[in-house]
Amino acid sequence: MKRALSFLAIVLLAAGPAAALEMPKGAVILTISGKVAHPNLDGKAVFDLDMLEALQGRTATMETPWTEGKVQFAGPLLRAVLTAAGVEGQTMTVKALNGYTAEVPVSDAYDMETILATRLAGKPMSVREKGPLMLVYPFDLDASLYNERYFSRSVWQIQSIEVAP
Ligand SMILES: Nc1nc2c(c(=O)[nH]1)N[C@H]1C(S)=C(S)[C@@H](COP(=O)(O)O)O[C@H]1N2
Ligand SMILES: [Mo]
């Protein structure tokens, strides 16, 4: 009995923090809607910059078709963001401030080191610099990704992600 209770306590402790998504304190820069198991506002998962930057991230230096020379991007791993939101679907529609949208398989978050870049050369990205968020594929790790399929999924000025079942 005692053993069963301590096992239960461990399960609850393990499940607790993962299920709870805190409320943003700063301006919301990303809204994830659709199939999200850990909503924090009206059935959606909303994030401010600090919440995103507290997640497991990656810093990568690479060339892209949209930037001059080698540039350094940093931000949370897309899978860390999706896990925090409790995303359970197969496909995402990634939407930009300018109305551009791209269909992105959820597997791109788990099969590759994709990041939602929050910083360019160490500084938060302004909207003029394709911020506040840009979906950055690991072109530095896998040169075979450097093609139109992944360029079209490289959405900048990201505002929201809608998850389809
Ligand atoms: N916000 C936003 N992201 C975007 C786009 C866009 O129009 N708006 N175009 C996409 C497409 S289709 C491609 S191929 C690449 C490159 O766009 P460019 O040729 O205009 O530089 O960016 C992608 N990301
Ligand atoms: Mo494109």
XYZ file of C-alpha atoms and ligand atoms in Angstrom:
190
model
C 0.000 0.000 0.000
C 2.749 2.387 1.031
C 4.628 1.408 -2.095
C 1.566 1.943 -4.278
C 1.082 5.399 -2.769
C 4.672 6.473 -3.334
C 4.425 5.189 -6.885
C 1.269 7.266 -7.357
C 3.042 10.324 -5.897
C 5.891 9.888 -8.373
C 3.458 9.587 -11.278
C 1.591 12.734 -10.170
C 4.816 14.677 -9.677
C 6.012 13.606 -13.110
C 2.722 14.425 -14.807
C 2.031 17.694 -12.947
C 4.576 20.151 -14.332
C 4.302 18.773 -17.873
C 0.523 19.229 -17.925
C 0.526 22.739 -16.485
C 1.378 25.559 -18.839
C 1.884 28.770 -16.876
C 0.184 32.020 -17.876
C 2.338 34.441 -19.847
C 3.466 37.539 -17.904
C 4.605 39.483 -20.954
C 3.107 40.084 -24.391
C 1.779 36.964 -26.114
C 3.866 36.303 -29.236
C 2.674 32.785 -30.108
C -0.767 31.184 -29.981
C -1.191 27.460 -30.602
C -4.749 26.352 -31.266
C -6.462 23.113 -32.267
C -5.394 19.833 -30.693
C -3.578 21.126 -27.599
C -3.745 19.105 -24.379
C -2.218 21.808 -22.116
C -4.145 24.997 -22.895
C -3.668 28.040 -20.658
C -6.160 30.466 -22.253
C -9.550 29.716 -23.848
C -8.511 26.245 -24.985
C -5.345 27.573 -26.610
C -1.706 27.540 -25.578
C -0.248 31.040 -25.492
C 3.401 31.967 -24.935
C 5.430 35.073 -24.239
C 9.127 35.397 -25.085
C 10.353 34.308 -21.636
C 8.246 31.124 -21.712
C 9.651 30.176 -25.120
C 13.221 30.949 -24.115
C 12.904 28.869 -20.922
C 12.356 25.735 -23.037
C 15.153 23.505 -24.317
C 16.695 25.334 -27.235
C 19.413 25.380 -29.836
C 21.811 27.955 -31.241
C 22.895 27.415 -34.836
C 25.059 29.274 -37.318
C 24.116 28.874 -40.962
C 23.403 30.490 -44.277
C 19.822 30.943 -45.452
C 18.352 32.302 -48.697
C 16.984 35.279 -46.716
C 20.034 36.474 -44.820
C 23.542 37.821 -45.695
C 26.480 35.504 -44.988
C 26.544 33.224 -41.940
C 24.078 34.195 -39.254
C 23.328 32.846 -35.814
C 19.786 31.868 -34.871
C 18.706 30.815 -31.385
C 15.421 29.684 -29.956
C 13.462 26.802 -28.484
C 13.325 23.486 -30.268
C 9.985 23.237 -32.044
C 9.367 19.904 -30.325
C 9.867 21.522 -26.913
C 7.207 24.123 -27.768
C 4.788 21.501 -29.087
C 5.377 19.293 -26.043
C 4.760 22.211 -23.675
C 1.469 22.910 -25.461
C 0.566 19.212 -25.512
C 0.157 19.141 -29.276
C -1.251 15.837 -30.450
C -1.987 16.285 -34.157
C -0.217 15.322 -37.378
C -0.115 18.584 -39.296
C 0.257 22.233 -38.358
C -0.689 25.343 -40.232
C 1.935 27.926 -39.396
C 0.606 31.466 -39.866
C 2.574 34.667 -40.316
C 1.664 38.276 -39.559
C 1.506 38.996 -43.314
C -1.085 36.260 -43.865
C 1.385 33.748 -45.299
C 0.643 30.194 -44.157
C 2.507 26.906 -44.560
C 1.472 23.329 -43.833
C 4.179 21.717 -41.688
C 4.158 18.054 -40.615
C 4.419 17.710 -36.822
C 7.131 15.129 -37.535
C 9.454 17.953 -38.688
C 9.661 18.856 -34.996
C 10.603 15.372 -33.858
C 12.752 14.121 -36.768
C 14.914 17.260 -37.038
C 16.378 19.971 -34.825
C 13.927 22.609 -36.013
C 13.749 25.722 -33.844
C 11.339 28.587 -33.440
C 14.045 31.219 -33.576
C 13.529 34.107 -31.162
C 16.990 35.640 -31.681
C 19.197 36.604 -34.597
C 22.841 37.308 -33.668
C 21.817 37.168 -30.014
C 19.121 39.827 -30.225
C 15.332 39.417 -30.246
C 14.073 39.632 -33.822
C 12.001 42.666 -34.732
C 9.171 42.258 -37.205
C 11.395 44.043 -39.756
C 14.027 41.340 -39.138
C 11.494 38.559 -39.763
C 10.549 38.303 -36.072
C 9.177 37.803 -33.561
C 9.513 34.112 -34.466
C 10.886 32.226 -37.431
C 10.758 28.503 -38.106
C 14.395 27.612 -38.798
C 15.359 24.221 -40.242
C 18.821 22.823 -39.343
C 20.448 23.707 -42.654
C 23.768 23.655 -40.758
C 23.362 19.981 -39.823
C 21.834 18.664 -43.051
C 22.595 20.342 -46.367
C 19.985 18.163 -48.111
C 17.297 20.283 -46.429
C 18.429 23.301 -48.448
C 15.653 23.219 -51.010
C 12.271 24.717 -51.842
C 10.327 22.124 -49.812
C 11.882 23.393 -46.585
C 12.217 27.018 -47.721
C 8.452 27.182 -48.142
C 8.016 25.852 -44.575
C 10.512 28.422 -43.233
C 7.821 30.833 -42.119
C 8.988 34.109 -40.621
C 6.974 36.663 -38.611
C 5.109 33.719 -37.073
C 2.018 34.657 -35.104
C 0.171 31.384 -34.593
C 0.111 27.659 -35.170
C -3.110 25.751 -35.759
C -2.902 22.021 -35.172
C -5.080 19.706 -37.264
C -6.053 16.283 -35.852
N 6.055 35.287 -43.357
C 6.403 34.720 -44.526
N 7.234 33.656 -44.529
C 7.587 33.074 -45.712
C 7.058 33.532 -46.935
C 6.191 34.677 -46.880
O 5.709 35.178 -47.908
N 5.894 35.242 -45.660
N 7.385 32.872 -48.118
C 7.853 31.454 -47.975
C 8.302 30.813 -49.225
S 7.149 30.161 -50.294
C 9.615 30.673 -49.504
S 10.221 29.823 -50.826
C 10.591 31.311 -48.645
C 11.383 32.308 -49.458
O 10.601 33.406 -49.803
P 11.253 34.574 -50.668
O 11.616 33.966 -51.992
O 10.196 35.614 -50.758
O 12.453 35.041 -49.936
O 10.049 31.930 -47.488
C 8.887 31.366 -46.919
N 8.450 32.032 -45.698
Mo 8.362 29.296 -52.089
